[in-house]
Short mmCIF file of the C-alpha atoms (twelve columns), coordinates in Angstrom:
data_MODEL
# 
_entry.id   MODEL 
# 
loop_
_atom_site.group_PDB 
_atom_site.id 
_atom_site.type_symbol 
_atom_site.label_atom_id 
_atom_site.label_alt_id 
_atom_site.label_comp_id 
_atom_site.label_asym_id 
_atom_site.label_seq_id 
_atom_site.Cartn_x 
_atom_site.Cartn_y 
_atom_site.Cartn_z 
_atom_site.pdbx_PDB_model_num 
ATOM 1   C CA . MET A 1   -53.260 -77.982 -33.564 1 
ATOM 2   C CA . LYS A 2   -55.416 -75.443 -31.747 1 
ATOM 3   C CA . THR A 3   -59.184 -75.855 -31.542 1 
ATOM 4   C CA . ILE A 4   -61.829 -73.167 -30.960 1 
ATOM 5   C CA . THR A 5   -65.485 -74.029 -30.377 1 
ATOM 6   C CA . ILE A 6   -68.083 -71.352 -31.122 1 
ATOM 7   C CA . GLY A 7   -71.790 -71.306 -30.374 1 
ATOM 8   C CA . ARG A 8   -74.600 -69.692 -28.330 1 
ATOM 9   C CA . GLU A 9   -74.550 -69.448 -24.536 1 
ATOM 10  C CA . GLY A 10  -77.928 -70.778 -23.485 1 
ATOM 11  C CA . LYS A 11  -78.696 -68.562 -20.487 1 
ATOM 12  C CA . THR A 12  -77.603 -65.214 -21.847 1 
ATOM 13  C CA . GLY A 13  -77.921 -65.669 -25.594 1 
ATOM 14  C CA . LYS A 14  -74.383 -64.307 -26.058 1 
ATOM 15  C CA . LEU A 15  -71.775 -65.633 -28.406 1 
ATOM 16  C CA . CYS A 16  -69.888 -68.438 -26.593 1 
ATOM 17  C CA . ILE A 17  -66.257 -69.097 -27.448 1 
ATOM 18  C CA . SER A 18  -64.216 -71.972 -25.969 1 
ATOM 19  C CA . VAL A 19  -60.470 -72.059 -26.484 1 
ATOM 20  C CA . ASP A 20  -58.854 -75.128 -24.915 1 
ATOM 21  C CA . ASP A 21  -60.319 -75.171 -21.393 1 
ATOM 22  C CA . LYS A 22  -61.240 -71.483 -21.261 1 
ATOM 23  C CA . THR A 23  -64.758 -70.308 -22.180 1 
ATOM 24  C CA . THR A 24  -65.823 -66.691 -22.665 1 
ATOM 25  C CA . THR A 25  -68.951 -64.955 -23.860 1 
ATOM 26  C CA . VAL A 26  -69.048 -61.984 -26.203 1 
ATOM 27  C CA . GLY A 27  -71.677 -59.361 -26.980 1 
ATOM 28  C CA . LYS A 28  -75.010 -58.344 -25.471 1 
ATOM 29  C CA . ASN A 29  -77.701 -60.609 -24.011 1 
ATOM 30  C CA . LEU A 30  -79.796 -62.336 -26.662 1 
ATOM 31  C CA . SER A 31  -77.536 -60.968 -29.418 1 
ATOM 32  C CA . VAL A 32  -77.180 -64.470 -30.891 1 
ATOM 33  C CA . PRO A 33  -80.335 -66.058 -32.369 1 
ATOM 34  C CA . THR A 34  -81.666 -69.366 -31.092 1 
ATOM 35  C CA . GLY A 35  -80.838 -71.043 -34.397 1 
ATOM 36  C CA . VAL A 36  -77.220 -71.141 -33.214 1 
ATOM 37  C CA . SER A 37  -76.506 -74.150 -30.986 1 
ATOM 38  C CA . ARG A 38  -74.231 -74.261 -27.922 1 
ATOM 39  C CA . ASP A 39  -71.475 -76.063 -29.815 1 
ATOM 40  C CA . HIS A 40  -72.207 -74.966 -33.358 1 
ATOM 41  C CA . ILE A 41  -68.825 -75.007 -35.113 1 
ATOM 42  C CA . ARG A 42  -65.226 -75.773 -34.361 1 
ATOM 43  C CA . LEU A 43  -62.253 -73.931 -35.839 1 
ATOM 44  C CA . MET A 44  -59.017 -75.908 -36.146 1 
ATOM 45  C CA . VAL A 45  -55.760 -74.056 -36.632 1 
ATOM 46  C CA . ASP A 46  -52.785 -76.167 -37.762 1 
ATOM 47  C CA . ASP A 47  -49.086 -75.438 -37.227 1 
ATOM 48  C CA . GLU A 48  -48.952 -73.508 -40.513 1 
ATOM 49  C CA . GLY A 49  -51.713 -71.182 -39.468 1 
ATOM 50  C CA . GLN A 50  -54.308 -72.707 -41.824 1 
ATOM 51  C CA . VAL A 51  -57.836 -72.561 -40.406 1 
ATOM 52  C CA . SER A 52  -60.470 -75.235 -41.026 1 
ATOM 53  C CA . LEU A 53  -64.135 -74.922 -40.041 1 
ATOM 54  C CA . GLN A 54  -66.147 -77.965 -38.955 1 
ATOM 55  C CA . ASN A 55  -69.908 -78.019 -38.480 1 
ATOM 56  C CA . LEU A 56  -70.448 -79.959 -35.213 1 
ATOM 57  C CA . ASN A 57  -73.995 -81.194 -35.737 1 
ATOM 58  C CA . ILE A 58  -75.820 -82.149 -38.913 1 
ATOM 59  C CA . GLU A 59  -78.791 -80.170 -37.647 1 
ATOM 60  C CA . ASN A 60  -76.731 -77.001 -37.474 1 
ATOM 61  C CA . ASP A 61  -76.870 -74.582 -40.368 1 
ATOM 62  C CA . THR A 62  -73.451 -73.203 -41.232 1 
ATOM 63  C CA . PHE A 63  -72.605 -71.068 -44.266 1 
ATOM 64  C CA . VAL A 64  -69.305 -69.815 -45.704 1 
ATOM 65  C CA . ASN A 65  -69.649 -67.094 -48.299 1 
ATOM 66  C CA . GLY A 66  -73.346 -68.000 -48.700 1 
ATOM 67  C CA . ILE A 67  -72.799 -71.744 -49.236 1 
ATOM 68  C CA . GLY A 68  -73.824 -74.353 -46.660 1 
ATOM 69  C CA . VAL A 69  -70.831 -76.387 -45.455 1 
ATOM 70  C CA . GLU A 70  -69.978 -79.224 -43.116 1 
ATOM 71  C CA . ARG A 71  -66.220 -78.751 -43.274 1 
ATOM 72  C CA . LYS A 72  -64.190 -76.146 -45.093 1 
ATOM 73  C CA . ARG A 73  -60.872 -74.364 -44.972 1 
ATOM 74  C CA . ILE A 74  -61.412 -70.667 -44.379 1 
ATOM 75  C CA . LYS A 75  -59.371 -67.482 -44.537 1 
ATOM 76  C CA . GLU A 76  -59.677 -64.006 -43.130 1 
ATOM 77  C CA . GLY A 77  -62.468 -62.109 -44.851 1 
ATOM 78  C CA . ASP A 78  -64.666 -65.135 -45.539 1 
ATOM 79  C CA . ARG A 79  -68.293 -64.531 -44.541 1 
ATOM 80  C CA . ILE A 80  -69.200 -67.049 -41.877 1 
ATOM 81  C CA . GLU A 81  -72.891 -67.324 -40.926 1 
ATOM 82  C CA . LEU A 82  -74.542 -69.562 -38.317 1 
ATOM 83  C CA . GLY A 83  -78.117 -70.791 -38.005 1 
ATOM 84  C CA . LYS A 84  -81.197 -70.304 -40.156 1 
ATOM 85  C CA . GLU A 85  -81.095 -66.638 -39.170 1 
ATOM 86  C CA . ARG A 86  -77.614 -66.470 -40.671 1 
ATOM 87  C CA . TYR A 87  -75.909 -64.839 -37.692 1 
ATOM 88  C CA . GLN A 88  -72.636 -63.481 -39.086 1 
ATOM 89  C CA . LEU A 89  -69.424 -63.959 -37.107 1 
ATOM 90  C CA . SER A 90  -67.246 -60.882 -36.917 1 
ATOM 91  C CA . TRP A 91  -63.632 -61.201 -38.053 1 
ATOM 92  C CA . GLU A 92  -62.825 -58.495 -35.537 1 
ATOM 93  C CA . ILE A 93  -63.683 -61.064 -32.881 1 
ATOM 94  C CA . LEU A 94  -62.204 -64.072 -34.726 1 
ATOM 95  C CA . GLY A 95  -58.957 -62.195 -35.318 1 
ATOM 96  C CA . GLN A 96  -58.494 -61.937 -31.552 1 
ATOM 97  C CA . ILE A 97  -58.911 -65.640 -30.863 1 
ATOM 98  C CA . ILE A 98  -57.404 -67.300 -33.927 1 
ATOM 99  C CA . PRO A 99  -53.636 -67.512 -33.501 1 
ATOM 100 C CA . ARG A 100 -51.600 -65.969 -36.323 1 
ATOM 101 C CA . TYR A 101 -48.522 -67.665 -37.748 1 
ATOM 102 C CA . VAL A 102 -45.863 -65.646 -39.560 1 
ATOM 103 C CA . ASP A 103 -42.805 -66.762 -41.501 1 
ATOM 104 C CA . ILE A 104 -39.758 -64.908 -40.144 1 
ATOM 105 C CA . LYS A 105 -37.172 -66.712 -42.281 1 
ATOM 106 C CA . PRO A 106 -36.747 -63.684 -44.654 1 
ATOM 107 C CA . LEU A 107 -35.567 -61.649 -41.629 1 
ATOM 108 C CA . GLU A 108 -32.361 -63.746 -41.551 1 
ATOM 109 C CA . GLU A 109 -31.283 -62.180 -44.846 1 
ATOM 110 C CA . VAL A 110 -32.202 -58.674 -43.580 1 
ATOM 111 C CA . TRP A 111 -30.038 -59.151 -40.487 1 
ATOM 112 C CA . ASN A 112 -27.118 -60.709 -42.396 1 
ATOM 113 C CA . ASP A 113 -27.186 -57.880 -44.959 1 
ATOM 114 C CA . TYR A 114 -27.172 -55.309 -42.105 1 
ATOM 115 C CA . GLN A 115 -24.173 -56.953 -40.484 1 
ATOM 116 C CA . GLU A 116 -22.377 -57.283 -43.821 1 
ATOM 117 C CA . GLN A 117 -22.750 -53.548 -44.556 1 
ATOM 118 C CA . LEU A 118 -21.385 -52.594 -41.152 1 
ATOM 119 C CA . LEU A 119 -18.488 -55.000 -41.613 1 
ATOM 120 C CA . LYS A 120 -17.621 -53.524 -44.981 1 
ATOM 121 C CA . LEU A 121 -17.406 -50.068 -43.429 1 
ATOM 122 C CA . GLN A 122 -15.108 -51.386 -40.680 1 
ATOM 123 C CA . ILE A 123 -12.866 -53.092 -43.253 1 
ATOM 124 C CA . ARG A 124 -12.770 -49.915 -45.340 1 
ATOM 125 C CA . GLU A 125 -11.706 -47.860 -42.288 1 
ATOM 126 C CA . ARG A 126 -8.983  -50.329 -41.342 1 
ATOM 127 C CA . ARG A 127 -7.652  -50.484 -44.879 1 
ATOM 128 C CA . SER A 128 -7.451  -46.696 -44.933 1 
ATOM 129 C CA . GLY A 129 -5.443  -46.884 -41.694 1 
ATOM 130 C CA . VAL A 130 -3.073  -49.407 -43.203 1 
ATOM 131 C CA . LEU A 131 -2.525  -47.246 -46.277 1 
ATOM 132 C CA . ARG A 132 -1.913  -44.191 -44.109 1 
ATOM 133 C CA . SER A 133 0.757   -46.088 -42.277 1 
ATOM 134 C CA . ALA A 134 2.560   -46.507 -45.619 1 
ATOM 135 C CA . THR A 135 3.392   -42.823 -45.412 1 
ATOM 136 C CA . GLY A 136 5.349   -43.402 -42.245 1 
ATOM 137 C CA . LEU A 137 7.188   -46.352 -43.738 1 
ATOM 138 C CA . ILE A 138 8.231   -44.349 -46.777 1 
ATOM 139 C CA . THR A 139 9.422   -41.481 -44.567 1 
ATOM 140 C CA . MET A 140 11.420  -43.914 -42.424 1 
ATOM 141 C CA . GLY A 141 12.930  -45.394 -45.589 1 
ATOM 142 C CA . ALA A 142 13.970  -41.953 -46.661 1 
ATOM 143 C CA . VAL A 143 15.558  -41.211 -43.268 1 
ATOM 144 C CA . VAL A 144 17.473  -44.526 -43.280 1 
ATOM 145 C CA . LEU A 145 18.625  -43.874 -46.828 1 
ATOM 146 C CA . SER A 146 19.828  -40.398 -45.867 1 
ATOM 147 C CA . ILE A 147 21.943  -41.900 -43.075 1 
ATOM 148 C CA . PHE A 148 23.893  -44.036 -45.501 1 
ATOM 149 C CA . THR A 149 23.917  -41.790 -48.586 1 
ATOM 150 C CA . GLY A 150 23.310  -38.306 -47.292 1 
ATOM 151 C CA . ARG A 151 20.422  -35.980 -47.739 1 
ATOM 152 C CA . ASP A 152 21.630  -34.872 -51.171 1 
ATOM 153 C CA . ASN A 153 20.970  -38.340 -52.603 1 
ATOM 154 C CA . ILE A 154 18.287  -38.226 -55.311 1 
ATOM 155 C CA . MET A 155 16.489  -41.299 -53.841 1 
ATOM 156 C CA . PHE A 156 16.171  -39.551 -50.500 1 
ATOM 157 C CA . LEU A 157 14.514  -36.573 -52.186 1 
ATOM 158 C CA . VAL A 158 12.217  -38.825 -54.232 1 
ATOM 159 C CA . LEU A 159 11.142  -40.862 -51.187 1 
ATOM 160 C CA . TYR A 160 10.686  -37.810 -49.031 1 
ATOM 161 C CA . GLY A 161 8.658   -36.063 -51.750 1 
ATOM 162 C CA . LEU A 162 6.585   -39.204 -52.292 1 
ATOM 163 C CA . ALA A 163 5.837   -39.425 -48.562 1 
ATOM 164 C CA . ALA A 164 4.781   -35.803 -48.531 1 
ATOM 165 C CA . ILE A 165 2.418   -36.304 -51.494 1 
ATOM 166 C CA . ILE A 166 0.899   -39.468 -49.998 1 
ATOM 167 C CA . SER A 167 0.474   -37.735 -46.657 1 
ATOM 168 C CA . ALA A 168 -1.399  -34.870 -48.332 1 
ATOM 169 C CA . VAL A 169 -3.619  -37.279 -50.281 1 
ATOM 170 C CA . PHE A 170 -4.516  -39.299 -47.197 1 
ATOM 171 C CA . PHE A 171 -5.045  -36.152 -45.153 1 
ATOM 172 C CA . VAL A 172 -7.654  -34.941 -47.682 1 
ATOM 173 C CA . LYS A 173 -9.241  -38.399 -47.885 1 
ATOM 174 C CA . ALA A 174 -9.376  -38.732 -44.074 1 
ATOM 175 C CA . TYR A 175 -10.950 -35.294 -43.826 1 
ATOM 176 C CA . ILE A 176 -13.682 -36.222 -46.314 1 
ATOM 177 C CA . ASP A 177 -14.255 -39.645 -44.728 1 
ATOM 178 C CA . SER A 178 -14.510 -38.112 -41.276 1 
ATOM 179 C CA . ALA A 179 -17.927 -36.775 -42.301 1 
ATOM 180 C CA . LYS A 180 -18.902 -39.405 -44.843 1 
ATOM 181 C CA . MET A 181 -18.315 -42.558 -42.809 1 
ATOM 182 C CA . PRO A 182 -20.440 -41.614 -39.740 1 
ATOM 183 C CA . ARG A 183 -23.289 -40.606 -42.067 1 
ATOM 184 C CA . LYS A 184 -23.054 -43.933 -43.894 1 
ATOM 185 C CA . GLN A 185 -23.065 -45.823 -40.590 1 
ATOM 186 C CA . GLN A 186 -26.125 -43.874 -39.451 1 
ATOM 187 C CA . GLU A 187 -27.899 -44.614 -42.750 1 
ATOM 188 C CA . ILE A 188 -27.291 -48.337 -42.279 1 
ATOM 189 C CA . ARG A 189 -28.507 -48.258 -38.675 1 
ATOM 190 C CA . ASP A 190 -31.603 -46.220 -39.630 1 
ATOM 191 C CA . SER A 191 -32.536 -48.740 -42.319 1 
ATOM 192 C CA . LEU A 192 -32.752 -51.650 -39.860 1 
ATOM 193 C CA . PRO A 193 -35.957 -50.529 -38.026 1 
ATOM 194 C CA . LYS A 194 -37.688 -50.216 -41.398 1 
ATOM 195 C CA . LYS A 195 -36.862 -53.760 -42.551 1 
ATOM 196 C CA . TYR A 196 -36.267 -55.843 -39.431 1 
ATOM 197 C CA . VAL A 197 -39.934 -55.966 -38.426 1 
ATOM 198 C CA . CYS A 198 -42.612 -58.513 -37.557 1 
ATOM 199 C CA . PRO A 199 -44.280 -59.600 -40.835 1 
ATOM 200 C CA . ASN A 200 -47.650 -59.453 -39.058 1 
ATOM 201 C CA . CYS A 201 -47.729 -56.156 -37.124 1 
ATOM 202 C CA . GLY A 202 -44.734 -54.333 -38.653 1 
ATOM 203 C CA . GLN A 203 -43.147 -53.530 -35.310 1 
ATOM 204 C CA . PHE A 204 -39.358 -53.274 -35.052 1 
ATOM 205 C CA . LEU A 205 -37.873 -56.426 -33.443 1 
ATOM 206 C CA . GLY A 206 -34.867 -54.652 -31.939 1 
ATOM 207 C CA . ASN A 207 -31.115 -54.784 -32.450 1 
ATOM 208 C CA . GLN A 208 -30.923 -58.482 -31.676 1 
ATOM 209 C CA . SER A 209 -29.483 -61.037 -34.025 1 
ATOM 210 C CA . TYR A 210 -31.746 -63.305 -36.088 1 
ATOM 211 C CA . GLU A 211 -30.413 -66.229 -34.110 1 
ATOM 212 C CA . ILE A 212 -31.826 -64.720 -30.913 1 
ATOM 213 C CA . ILE A 213 -35.089 -63.627 -32.558 1 
ATOM 214 C CA . SER A 214 -35.677 -67.106 -33.972 1 
ATOM 215 C CA . GLN A 215 -35.451 -68.620 -30.489 1 
ATOM 216 C CA . ARG A 216 -38.611 -66.837 -29.541 1 
ATOM 217 C CA . THR A 217 -41.958 -68.521 -30.094 1 
ATOM 218 C CA . ALA A 218 -43.940 -65.394 -30.944 1 
ATOM 219 C CA . CYS A 219 -43.767 -61.658 -31.696 1 
ATOM 220 C CA . PRO A 220 -43.502 -59.716 -28.408 1 
ATOM 221 C CA . HIS A 221 -45.850 -57.080 -29.836 1 
ATOM 222 C CA . CYS A 222 -48.741 -58.856 -31.608 1 
ATOM 223 C CA . LYS A 223 -48.120 -62.376 -30.291 1 
ATOM 224 C CA . ALA A 224 -48.118 -63.858 -33.781 1 
ATOM 225 C CA . ILE A 225 -46.506 -67.295 -33.675 1 
ATOM 226 C CA . TYR A 226 -43.227 -67.593 -35.544 1 
ATOM 227 C CA . LYS A 227 -42.730 -70.085 -38.334 1 
ATOM 228 C CA . ILE A 228 -39.064 -70.830 -39.094 1 
# 
């Protein structure tokens, strides 16, 4: 649970924000009306990223979307106003101090699918290599057969012809795949930066496995806290 206390700094009249033990002021002098107290509201952010607002004094006037409240769960975009003057808090400011939580569990499927596609290409290449080796085995069989039966034997001619046909087929296939396979690999690699991104800021998380990514506590770009 993270707590944020918001109010008016007495000497300067600026917006006063306290996060844990650190207090900062925002805005120009006297920009916050006197109807806002020093400790006016508290925002509480739970481990799921849900934000609750608590009015800290019964004498404080606090409004959410035009309705006076003492305690209410809020979300980004809600209109939060403080004091009788209805000083409106800016979500541009709140967005910088309220920690964001993002669910990165869907990224596990993205990474696994990426690895599976690359693995299928590798298996396909190796299977093609195994099948190409069959040409050599057939040729060897034909040579061995010719030793025992002579080159005029019909089986020798059949095997030798079969080996020649298979060699031609695999030569053509290998020639086509020599251009197709690298392009397919590049397509798969190019797709990762579009999908393997932070759900909050959309930045690519790199070519690191989901297992490594999930060991981090937050996005390295926007600092959104990971939920797993």
